[in-house]
Amino acid sequence: SLNYWEADYENSKPFWVESVARVFSHEGIQIFADNICSKLQQGIQWRKHCPYLNNTHHLKRKKRCIVDITEVGVAALYPPNKVHGLYDGRVPLNMLENKDFARQPTWTTNYPYWSNILRDQLSFPAVKVSNYNFFKHVQKVRGKDISTCTSKLADLDFYLSSK
């Protein structure tokens, strides 16, 4: 997978990999199909598949359940030595600051981590576009870094602002 998240046993979170990009062996894709695709075909229902989300804000339940099933739960389907991520998704504590785009502990919305570590040091090839304000900030500050991909999305501003 492109990104990985180390286990956080204190908060009951396992090692997991994000679904931005994944590569499977023939055997691995069969495990994924048998365990994940079958749930997707039936339709993921948070009440059935993720009842622990009952106290979560109603607009976030389905998305959180999908992430838990298709991302967080996937790594547990395989032997630990068969699951690898290229880039750490968690921002180091010393990079968290109380200012815009530096508060969050995730690569998707922490500009200093994305820019200085992932992009500059590790040549990370992506920025997540689901956070409109973060994406617009990256586009303004480092537009050249993302222009190759975003130039293909003619209606990106409309898409992002409608989320």
PDB file of C-alpha atoms in Angstrom:
ATOM      1  CA  SER A   1       0.000   0.000   0.000  1.00  0.00           C
ATOM      2  CA  LEU A   2       1.068   3.600  -0.429  1.00  0.00           C
ATOM      3  CA  ASN A   3       0.502   4.594   3.227  1.00  0.00           C
ATOM      4  CA  TYR A   4       0.677   2.681   6.456  1.00  0.00           C
ATOM      5  CA  TRP A   5      -0.281   3.400  10.050  1.00  0.00           C
ATOM      6  CA  GLU A   6       1.634   1.796  12.896  1.00  0.00           C
ATOM      7  CA  ALA A   7      -0.349  -0.078  15.515  1.00  0.00           C
ATOM      8  CA  ASP A   8      -1.641   1.997  18.415  1.00  0.00           C
ATOM      9  CA  TYR A   9      -2.480  -0.656  20.987  1.00  0.00           C
ATOM     10  CA  GLU A  10      -3.239   1.930  23.655  1.00  0.00           C
ATOM     11  CA  ASN A  11      -6.250   3.045  21.595  1.00  0.00           C
ATOM     12  CA  SER A  12      -7.045  -0.439  20.196  1.00  0.00           C
ATOM     13  CA  LYS A  13      -5.955   0.436  16.655  1.00  0.00           C
ATOM     14  CA  PRO A  14      -4.118  -2.234  14.643  1.00  0.00           C
ATOM     15  CA  PHE A  15      -1.412  -1.772  12.008  1.00  0.00           C
ATOM     16  CA  TRP A  16      -3.255  -0.824   8.837  1.00  0.00           C
ATOM     17  CA  VAL A  17      -2.718   0.385   5.293  1.00  0.00           C
ATOM     18  CA  GLU A  18      -4.642   3.011   3.360  1.00  0.00           C
ATOM     19  CA  SER A  19      -6.289   2.150   0.068  1.00  0.00           C
ATOM     20  CA  VAL A  20      -4.832   5.002  -1.970  1.00  0.00           C
ATOM     21  CA  ALA A  21      -2.837   2.444  -3.964  1.00  0.00           C
ATOM     22  CA  ARG A  22      -2.394  -1.259  -3.314  1.00  0.00           C
ATOM     23  CA  VAL A  23      -0.489  -4.056  -4.985  1.00  0.00           C
ATOM     24  CA  PHE A  24      -1.371  -7.701  -4.379  1.00  0.00           C
ATOM     25  CA  SER A  25       0.088 -11.081  -5.178  1.00  0.00           C
ATOM     26  CA  HIS A  26      -2.278 -13.514  -6.916  1.00  0.00           C
ATOM     27  CA  GLU A  27      -2.935 -15.211  -3.572  1.00  0.00           C
ATOM     28  CA  GLY A  28      -3.347 -11.839  -1.832  1.00  0.00           C
ATOM     29  CA  ILE A  29      -5.953 -10.524  -4.256  1.00  0.00           C
ATOM     30  CA  GLN A  30      -8.011 -13.686  -3.753  1.00  0.00           C
ATOM     31  CA  ILE A  31      -7.996 -13.124   0.020  1.00  0.00           C
ATOM     32  CA  PHE A  32      -9.067  -9.508  -0.569  1.00  0.00           C
ATOM     33  CA  ALA A  33     -11.837 -10.540  -2.965  1.00  0.00           C
ATOM     34  CA  ASP A  34     -13.160 -13.241  -0.646  1.00  0.00           C
ATOM     35  CA  ASN A  35     -13.214 -11.012   2.429  1.00  0.00           C
ATOM     36  CA  ILE A  36     -13.779  -7.451   1.204  1.00  0.00           C
ATOM     37  CA  CYS A  37     -15.363  -7.509  -2.240  1.00  0.00           C
ATOM     38  CA  SER A  38     -18.116  -9.816  -1.061  1.00  0.00           C
ATOM     39  CA  LYS A  39     -19.091  -7.266   1.620  1.00  0.00           C
ATOM     40  CA  LEU A  40     -19.031  -4.464  -0.941  1.00  0.00           C
ATOM     41  CA  GLN A  41     -21.317  -6.432  -3.267  1.00  0.00           C
ATOM     42  CA  GLN A  42     -23.803  -6.983  -0.437  1.00  0.00           C
ATOM     43  CA  GLY A  43     -23.552  -3.342   0.581  1.00  0.00           C
ATOM     44  CA  ILE A  44     -21.855  -2.149   3.739  1.00  0.00           C
ATOM     45  CA  GLN A  45     -24.375  -1.224   6.405  1.00  0.00           C
ATOM     46  CA  TRP A  46     -22.914   0.393   9.488  1.00  0.00           C
ATOM     47  CA  ARG A  47     -25.562  -1.057  11.833  1.00  0.00           C
ATOM     48  CA  LYS A  48     -24.761  -4.589  10.683  1.00  0.00           C
ATOM     49  CA  HIS A  49     -21.004  -4.392  10.021  1.00  0.00           C
ATOM     50  CA  CYS A  50     -19.919  -1.683  12.504  1.00  0.00           C
ATOM     51  CA  PRO A  51     -22.393  -1.516  15.403  1.00  0.00           C
ATOM     52  CA  TYR A  52     -19.694   0.058  17.605  1.00  0.00           C
ATOM     53  CA  LEU A  53     -20.239   3.301  15.642  1.00  0.00           C
ATOM     54  CA  ASN A  54     -23.624   3.888  17.248  1.00  0.00           C
ATOM     55  CA  ASN A  55     -22.360   6.947  19.162  1.00  0.00           C
ATOM     56  CA  THR A  56     -20.576   8.436  16.129  1.00  0.00           C
ATOM     57  CA  HIS A  57     -22.080  11.454  14.340  1.00  0.00           C
ATOM     58  CA  HIS A  58     -24.675  10.112  11.921  1.00  0.00           C
ATOM     59  CA  LEU A  59     -23.093  11.658   8.808  1.00  0.00           C
ATOM     60  CA  LYS A  60     -19.750   9.957   9.489  1.00  0.00           C
ATOM     61  CA  ARG A  61     -20.950   6.444  10.351  1.00  0.00           C
ATOM     62  CA  LYS A  62     -21.103   4.949   6.859  1.00  0.00           C
ATOM     63  CA  LYS A  63     -17.784   6.420   5.727  1.00  0.00           C
ATOM     64  CA  ARG A  64     -16.042   5.350   8.968  1.00  0.00           C
ATOM     65  CA  CYS A  65     -17.470   1.846   8.584  1.00  0.00           C
ATOM     66  CA  ILE A  66     -16.274   1.607   4.975  1.00  0.00           C
ATOM     67  CA  VAL A  67     -12.773   2.739   6.026  1.00  0.00           C
ATOM     68  CA  ASP A  68     -12.734   0.294   8.952  1.00  0.00           C
ATOM     69  CA  ILE A  69     -13.719  -2.621   6.708  1.00  0.00           C
ATOM     70  CA  THR A  70     -11.830  -1.836   3.494  1.00  0.00           C
ATOM     71  CA  GLU A  71      -8.688  -0.283   4.992  1.00  0.00           C
ATOM     72  CA  VAL A  72      -8.184  -0.834   8.722  1.00  0.00           C
ATOM     73  CA  GLY A  73      -9.397  -4.441   8.719  1.00  0.00           C
ATOM     74  CA  VAL A  74      -7.538  -5.527   5.595  1.00  0.00           C
ATOM     75  CA  ALA A  75      -4.045  -5.832   7.082  1.00  0.00           C
ATOM     76  CA  ALA A  76      -5.336  -8.352   9.640  1.00  0.00           C
ATOM     77  CA  LEU A  77      -6.328 -10.710   6.801  1.00  0.00           C
ATOM     78  CA  TYR A  78      -2.675 -11.352   5.949  1.00  0.00           C
ATOM     79  CA  PRO A  79       0.443 -12.525   7.771  1.00  0.00           C
ATOM     80  CA  PRO A  80       2.255  -9.447   9.183  1.00  0.00           C
ATOM     81  CA  ASN A  81       5.338 -10.068   7.024  1.00  0.00           C
ATOM     82  CA  LYS A  82       3.170  -9.810   3.876  1.00  0.00           C
ATOM     83  CA  VAL A  83       1.701  -6.334   4.533  1.00  0.00           C
ATOM     84  CA  HIS A  84       3.831  -3.314   3.747  1.00  0.00           C
ATOM     85  CA  GLY A  85       3.307   0.408   3.339  1.00  0.00           C
ATOM     86  CA  LEU A  86       5.739   2.789   1.675  1.00  0.00           C
ATOM     87  CA  TYR A  87       5.019   5.983   3.604  1.00  0.00           C
ATOM     88  CA  ASP A  88       4.037   6.575   7.224  1.00  0.00           C
ATOM     89  CA  GLY A  89       0.595   8.195   7.424  1.00  0.00           C
ATOM     90  CA  ARG A  90       0.954   9.464  10.985  1.00  0.00           C
ATOM     91  CA  VAL A  91       2.503  12.871  11.632  1.00  0.00           C
ATOM     92  CA  PRO A  92       5.288  12.873  14.271  1.00  0.00           C
ATOM     93  CA  LEU A  93       4.239  14.671  17.465  1.00  0.00           C
ATOM     94  CA  ASN A  94       7.022  17.257  17.087  1.00  0.00           C
ATOM     95  CA  MET A  95       5.409  18.411  13.810  1.00  0.00           C
ATOM     96  CA  LEU A  96       1.999  19.187  15.300  1.00  0.00           C
ATOM     97  CA  GLU A  97       1.387  22.920  15.742  1.00  0.00           C
ATOM     98  CA  ASN A  98      -1.607  25.010  16.748  1.00  0.00           C
ATOM     99  CA  LYS A  99      -2.091  26.689  13.377  1.00  0.00           C
ATOM    100  CA  ASP A 100      -3.954  26.036  10.143  1.00  0.00           C
ATOM    101  CA  PHE A 101      -2.960  22.863   8.308  1.00  0.00           C
ATOM    102  CA  ALA A 102      -0.569  21.741  11.074  1.00  0.00           C
ATOM    103  CA  ARG A 103      -2.926  20.559  13.852  1.00  0.00           C
ATOM    104  CA  GLN A 104      -3.982  17.194  12.501  1.00  0.00           C
ATOM    105  CA  PRO A 105      -1.973  14.001  13.106  1.00  0.00           C
ATOM    106  CA  THR A 106      -2.644  12.643   9.607  1.00  0.00           C
ATOM    107  CA  TRP A 107      -0.705  13.164   6.369  1.00  0.00           C
ATOM    108  CA  THR A 108      -3.897  14.184   4.546  1.00  0.00           C
ATOM    109  CA  THR A 109      -4.286  17.521   6.347  1.00  0.00           C
ATOM    110  CA  ASN A 110      -0.910  18.395   7.888  1.00  0.00           C
ATOM    111  CA  TYR A 111       0.900  20.655   5.448  1.00  0.00           C
ATOM    112  CA  PRO A 112       4.350  20.765   7.131  1.00  0.00           C
ATOM    113  CA  TYR A 113       4.488  16.953   7.242  1.00  0.00           C
ATOM    114  CA  TRP A 114       3.191  16.511   3.697  1.00  0.00           C
ATOM    115  CA  SER A 115       5.448  19.235   2.277  1.00  0.00           C
ATOM    116  CA  ASN A 116       8.699  18.823   4.233  1.00  0.00           C
ATOM    117  CA  ILE A 117       8.781  15.098   4.889  1.00  0.00           C
ATOM    118  CA  LEU A 118       6.555  13.275   2.425  1.00  0.00           C
ATOM    119  CA  ARG A 119       7.012  15.502  -0.619  1.00  0.00           C
ATOM    120  CA  ASP A 120      10.525  16.961  -0.220  1.00  0.00           C
ATOM    121  CA  GLN A 121      12.367  14.132   1.525  1.00  0.00           C
ATOM    122  CA  LEU A 122      10.490  11.054   0.307  1.00  0.00           C
ATOM    123  CA  SER A 123       9.124  12.208  -3.094  1.00  0.00           C
ATOM    124  CA  PHE A 124       5.591  11.264  -2.051  1.00  0.00           C
ATOM    125  CA  PRO A 125       3.489  11.251  -5.234  1.00  0.00           C
ATOM    126  CA  ALA A 126       0.069  12.339  -3.937  1.00  0.00           C
ATOM    127  CA  VAL A 127      -2.061  14.839  -2.072  1.00  0.00           C
ATOM    128  CA  LYS A 128      -5.575  13.945  -0.941  1.00  0.00           C
ATOM    129  CA  VAL A 129      -8.226  16.134  -2.551  1.00  0.00           C
ATOM    130  CA  SER A 130     -11.167  15.444  -0.228  1.00  0.00           C
ATOM    131  CA  ASN A 131     -10.340  18.361   2.092  1.00  0.00           C
ATOM    132  CA  TYR A 132     -11.102  21.430  -0.010  1.00  0.00           C
ATOM    133  CA  ASN A 133      -9.311  24.000   2.167  1.00  0.00           C
ATOM    134  CA  PHE A 134      -6.182  21.892   2.539  1.00  0.00           C
ATOM    135  CA  PHE A 135      -6.064  21.134  -1.167  1.00  0.00           C
ATOM    136  CA  LYS A 136      -6.507  24.807  -2.086  1.00  0.00           C
ATOM    137  CA  HIS A 137      -3.654  25.686   0.312  1.00  0.00           C
ATOM    138  CA  VAL A 138      -1.352  23.123  -1.331  1.00  0.00           C
ATOM    139  CA  GLN A 139      -2.432  24.343  -4.763  1.00  0.00           C
ATOM    140  CA  LYS A 140      -1.603  27.940  -3.783  1.00  0.00           C
ATOM    141  CA  VAL A 141       1.738  27.234  -2.085  1.00  0.00           C
ATOM    142  CA  ARG A 142       3.035  24.340  -4.191  1.00  0.00           C
ATOM    143  CA  GLY A 143       0.850  24.320  -7.271  1.00  0.00           C
ATOM    144  CA  LYS A 144       3.629  23.052  -9.527  1.00  0.00           C
ATOM    145  CA  ASP A 145       3.962  19.885  -7.426  1.00  0.00           C
ATOM    146  CA  ILE A 146       0.384  18.868  -8.049  1.00  0.00           C
ATOM    147  CA  SER A 147      -0.402  20.439 -11.422  1.00  0.00           C
ATOM    148  CA  THR A 148       0.353  17.305 -13.460  1.00  0.00           C
ATOM    149  CA  CYS A 149      -2.528  15.371 -11.922  1.00  0.00           C
ATOM    150  CA  THR A 150      -4.941  18.192 -11.166  1.00  0.00           C
ATOM    151  CA  SER A 151      -4.759  19.557 -14.709  1.00  0.00           C
ATOM    152  CA  LYS A 152      -6.717  16.432 -15.710  1.00  0.00           C
ATOM    153  CA  LEU A 153      -9.606  17.348 -13.418  1.00  0.00           C
ATOM    154  CA  ALA A 154     -11.439  20.128 -15.210  1.00  0.00           C
ATOM    155  CA  ASP A 155     -14.201  20.403 -12.624  1.00  0.00           C
ATOM    156  CA  LEU A 156     -12.042  19.952  -9.517  1.00  0.00           C
ATOM    157  CA  ASP A 157     -13.031  23.265  -7.900  1.00  0.00           C
ATOM    158  CA  PHE A 158     -16.700  22.473  -8.358  1.00  0.00           C
ATOM    159  CA  TYR A 159     -16.239  18.917  -7.066  1.00  0.00           C
ATOM    160  CA  LEU A 160     -14.306  19.959  -3.968  1.00  0.00           C
ATOM    161  CA  SER A 161     -16.478  22.922  -3.057  1.00  0.00           C
ATOM    162  CA  SER A 162     -19.610  20.776  -3.245  1.00  0.00           C
ATOM    163  CA  LYS A 163     -18.316  18.319  -0.584  1.00  0.00           C
TER     164      LYS A 163
END
